[in-house]
PDB file of C-alpha atoms in Angstrom:
ATOM      1  CA  MET V 768     107.528 -38.150 162.643  1.00 60.00           C
ATOM      2  CA  GLU V 769     107.033 -36.347 159.341  1.00 88.00           C
ATOM      3  CA  LYS V 770     109.329 -33.508 160.427  1.00 88.00           C
ATOM      4  CA  ILE V 771     112.179 -35.891 161.240  1.00 89.00           C
ATOM      5  CA  VAL V 772     111.812 -37.526 157.795  1.00 91.00           C
ATOM      6  CA  GLU V 773     111.928 -34.103 156.131  1.00 93.00           C
ATOM      7  CA  GLN V 774     114.973 -33.152 158.201  1.00 95.00           C
ATOM      8  CA  GLY V 775     116.669 -36.397 157.209  1.00 94.00           C
ATOM      9  CA  MET V 776     116.001 -35.819 153.519  1.00 95.00           C
ATOM     10  CA  LEU V 777     117.295 -32.265 153.660  1.00 97.00           C
ATOM     11  CA  TYR V 778     120.366 -33.445 155.554  1.00 96.00           C
ATOM     12  CA  ASP V 779     121.004 -36.217 153.010  1.00 96.00           C
ATOM     13  CA  PHE V 780     120.953 -33.732 150.143  1.00 96.00           C
ATOM     14  CA  TYR V 781     122.533 -30.646 151.693  1.00 97.00           C
ATOM     15  CA  GLY V 782     124.287 -31.785 154.878  1.00 96.00           C
ATOM     16  CA  GLU V 783     127.739 -31.456 153.347  1.00 97.00           C
ATOM     17  CA  LEU V 784     127.110 -27.719 152.990  1.00 97.00           C
ATOM     18  CA  LEU V 785     126.973 -27.328 156.782  1.00 97.00           C
ATOM     19  CA  THR V 786     130.117 -26.779 158.826  1.00 97.00           C
ATOM     20  CA  PRO V 787     131.649 -29.886 160.443  1.00 97.00           C
ATOM     21  CA  HIS V 788     130.396 -28.727 163.877  1.00 96.00           C
ATOM     22  CA  GLN V 789     126.864 -28.154 162.557  1.00 97.00           C
ATOM     23  CA  ARG V 790     126.893 -31.527 160.772  1.00 97.00           C
ATOM     24  CA  ARG V 791     128.001 -33.376 163.897  1.00 96.00           C
ATOM     25  CA  ILE V 792     125.284 -31.885 166.088  1.00 96.00           C
ATOM     26  CA  TYR V 793     122.532 -31.985 163.459  1.00 96.00           C
ATOM     27  CA  GLU V 794     123.336 -35.606 162.687  1.00 96.00           C
ATOM     28  CA  ASP V 795     123.164 -36.480 166.377  1.00 96.00           C
ATOM     29  CA  VAL V 796     119.681 -34.976 166.579  1.00 95.00           C
ATOM     30  CA  VAL V 797     118.247 -36.205 163.281  1.00 94.00           C
ATOM     31  CA  VAL V 798     120.069 -39.446 162.516  1.00 92.00           C
ATOM     32  CA  ASN V 799     121.156 -40.688 165.936  1.00 95.00           C
ATOM     33  CA  ASP V 800     117.986 -39.512 167.727  1.00 93.00           C
ATOM     34  CA  MET V 801     119.923 -38.103 170.658  1.00 95.00           C
ATOM     35  CA  SER V 802     118.311 -35.645 173.048  1.00 95.00           C
ATOM     36  CA  LEU V 803     119.412 -32.033 173.183  1.00 96.00           C
ATOM     37  CA  SER V 804     120.669 -32.613 176.725  1.00 96.00           C
ATOM     38  CA  GLU V 805     122.788 -35.589 175.680  1.00 96.00           C
ATOM     39  CA  ILE V 806     124.349 -33.629 172.839  1.00 97.00           C
ATOM     40  CA  ALA V 807     124.923 -30.577 175.017  1.00 96.00           C
ATOM     41  CA  GLN V 808     126.738 -32.660 177.605  1.00 96.00           C
ATOM     42  CA  GLU V 809     128.801 -34.468 174.969  1.00 94.00           C
ATOM     43  CA  GLN V 810     129.741 -31.247 173.143  1.00 93.00           C
ATOM     44  CA  GLY V 811     130.279 -29.136 176.263  1.00 94.00           C
ATOM     45  CA  ILE V 812     127.677 -26.536 175.299  1.00 94.00           C
ATOM     46  CA  SER V 813     124.291 -25.563 176.678  1.00 96.00           C
ATOM     47  CA  ARG V 814     121.073 -27.316 175.750  1.00 96.00           C
ATOM     48  CA  GLN V 815     119.805 -23.970 174.438  1.00 97.00           C
ATOM     49  CA  GLY V 816     122.916 -23.699 172.266  1.00 96.00           C
ATOM     50  CA  VAL V 817     122.147 -27.087 170.720  1.00 97.00           C
ATOM     51  CA  HIS V 818     118.517 -26.095 170.187  1.00 97.00           C
ATOM     52  CA  ASP V 819     119.502 -22.822 168.497  1.00 97.00           C
ATOM     53  CA  LEU V 820     122.043 -24.550 166.272  1.00 97.00           C
ATOM     54  CA  VAL V 821     119.492 -27.151 165.155  1.00 97.00           C
ATOM     55  CA  ARG V 822     116.968 -24.426 164.330  1.00 97.00           C
ATOM     56  CA  ARG V 823     119.605 -22.516 162.332  1.00 97.00           C
ATOM     57  CA  CYS V 824     120.516 -25.702 160.455  1.00 97.00           C
ATOM     58  CA  ASP V 825     116.831 -26.381 159.718  1.00 97.00           C
ATOM     59  CA  ARG V 826     116.474 -22.877 158.327  1.00 98.00           C
ATOM     60  CA  THR V 827     119.702 -23.116 156.300  1.00 98.00           C
ATOM     61  CA  LEU V 828     118.827 -26.508 154.807  1.00 97.00           C
ATOM     62  CA  GLY V 829     115.324 -25.264 154.000  1.00 97.00           C
ATOM     63  CA  GLU V 830     116.783 -22.257 152.184  1.00 98.00           C
ATOM     64  CA  TYR V 831     119.022 -24.533 150.116  1.00 98.00           C
ATOM     65  CA  GLU V 832     115.955 -26.561 149.131  1.00 97.00           C
ATOM     66  CA  LYS V 833     114.005 -23.424 148.171  1.00 97.00           C
ATOM     67  CA  LYS V 834     116.811 -22.417 145.832  1.00 97.00           C
ATOM     68  CA  LEU V 835     117.985 -25.757 144.454  1.00 97.00           C
ATOM     69  CA  LYS V 836     114.854 -27.948 144.758  1.00 96.00           C
ATOM     70  CA  LEU V 837     116.875 -31.189 144.791  1.00 96.00           C
ATOM     71  CA  VAL V 838     114.535 -32.985 147.197  1.00 96.00           C
ATOM     72  CA  GLU V 839     111.515 -31.928 145.156  1.00 95.00           C
ATOM     73  CA  LYS V 840     113.158 -33.182 141.947  1.00 93.00           C
ATOM     74  CA  PHE V 841     114.095 -36.438 143.688  1.00 94.00           C
ATOM     75  CA  HIS V 842     110.456 -37.043 144.665  1.00 93.00           C
ATOM     76  CA  GLU V 843     109.257 -36.198 141.148  1.00 91.00           C
ATOM     77  CA  THR V 844     111.795 -38.601 139.635  1.00 90.00           C
ATOM     78  CA  ARG V 845     110.731 -41.402 141.993  1.00 90.00           C
ATOM     79  CA  LYS V 846     107.103 -40.808 141.043  1.00 90.00           C
ATOM     80  CA  LYS V 847     107.936 -40.954 137.330  1.00 87.00           C
ATOM     81  CA  ALA V 848     109.997 -44.134 137.824  1.00 85.00           C
ATOM     82  CA  GLN V 849     106.978 -45.737 139.505  1.00 87.00           C
ATOM     83  CA  GLU V 850     104.808 -44.704 136.558  1.00 86.00           C
ATOM     84  CA  ILE V 851     107.293 -46.361 134.194  1.00 83.00           C
ATOM     85  CA  ARG V 852     107.280 -49.569 136.263  1.00 81.00           C
ATOM     86  CA  GLN V 853     103.490 -49.680 136.136  1.00 83.00           C
ATOM     87  CA  ALA V 854     103.420 -49.022 132.395  1.00 80.00           C
ATOM     88  CA  VAL V 855     106.047 -51.713 131.755  1.00 79.00           C
ATOM     89  CA  ARG V 856     104.014 -54.228 133.781  1.00 77.00           C
ATOM     90  CA  ALA V 857     100.874 -53.286 131.875  1.00 79.00           C
ATOM     91  CA  TYR V 858     102.733 -53.616 128.566  1.00 73.00           C
ATOM     92  CA  GLY V 859     104.010 -57.056 129.574  1.00 72.00           C
ATOM     93  CA  GLU V 860     100.446 -58.166 130.207  1.00 75.00           C
ATOM     94  CA  SER V 861      98.785 -56.581 127.170  1.00 75.00           C
ATOM     95  CA  GLN V 862     101.528 -55.984 124.576  1.00 77.00           C
ATOM     96  CA  ASP V 863      99.729 -52.689 123.808  1.00 73.00           C
ATOM     97  CA  ALA V 864     102.068 -50.550 121.675  1.00 72.00           C
ATOM     98  CA  GLY V 865     100.434 -47.402 123.055  1.00 74.00           C
ATOM     99  CA  LEU V 866     101.995 -48.184 126.410  1.00 73.00           C
ATOM    100  CA  LEU V 867     105.448 -48.013 124.847  1.00 75.00           C
ATOM    101  CA  LEU V 868     104.707 -44.447 123.795  1.00 77.00           C
ATOM    102  CA  GLN V 869     103.539 -43.680 127.328  1.00 79.00           C
ATOM    103  CA  ILE V 870     106.790 -45.098 128.757  1.00 78.00           C
ATOM    104  CA  GLU V 871     108.831 -43.031 126.313  1.00 79.00           C
ATOM    105  CA  GLN V 872     106.909 -39.868 127.243  1.00 82.00           C
ATOM    106  CA  ILE V 873     107.472 -40.419 130.961  1.00 82.00           C
ATOM    107  CA  ALA V 874     111.168 -41.031 130.361  1.00 79.00           C
ATOM    108  CA  GLU V 875     111.378 -37.735 128.471  1.00 81.00           C
ATOM    109  CA  GLU V 876     109.680 -35.952 131.389  1.00 82.00           C
ATOM    110  CA  ILE V 877     112.317 -37.379 133.716  1.00 79.00           C
ATOM    111  CA  MET V 878     115.075 -36.061 131.478  1.00 77.00           C
ATOM    112  CA  GLU V 879     113.560 -32.577 131.730  1.00 76.00           C
ATOM    113  CA  LEU V 880     113.735 -32.555 135.547  1.00 67.00           C
TER     114      LEU V 880
END
């Protein structure tokens, strides 16, 4: 399950960098949850051809992430946004001015990503 989530994230961020043929097949595997046999029959290619193409796409998308780190930055930003939400809630309950400084610091960290 975790692999399919990772594949989906990579596809969401970098899928447009694949060729139309690669996108169509990769999307069928990752998004539409089709079997390799179903895709092979639909595309008129061998099951092994589909398998090889998916592996190449996985490798290509992984290389994009190693270089650009967009998924990593996305996760970091989500984490920081959650920290801000928690600090805002805490401030609402306590009116502690120190929490405002904490919120400002987290926001600055987000801007540096």
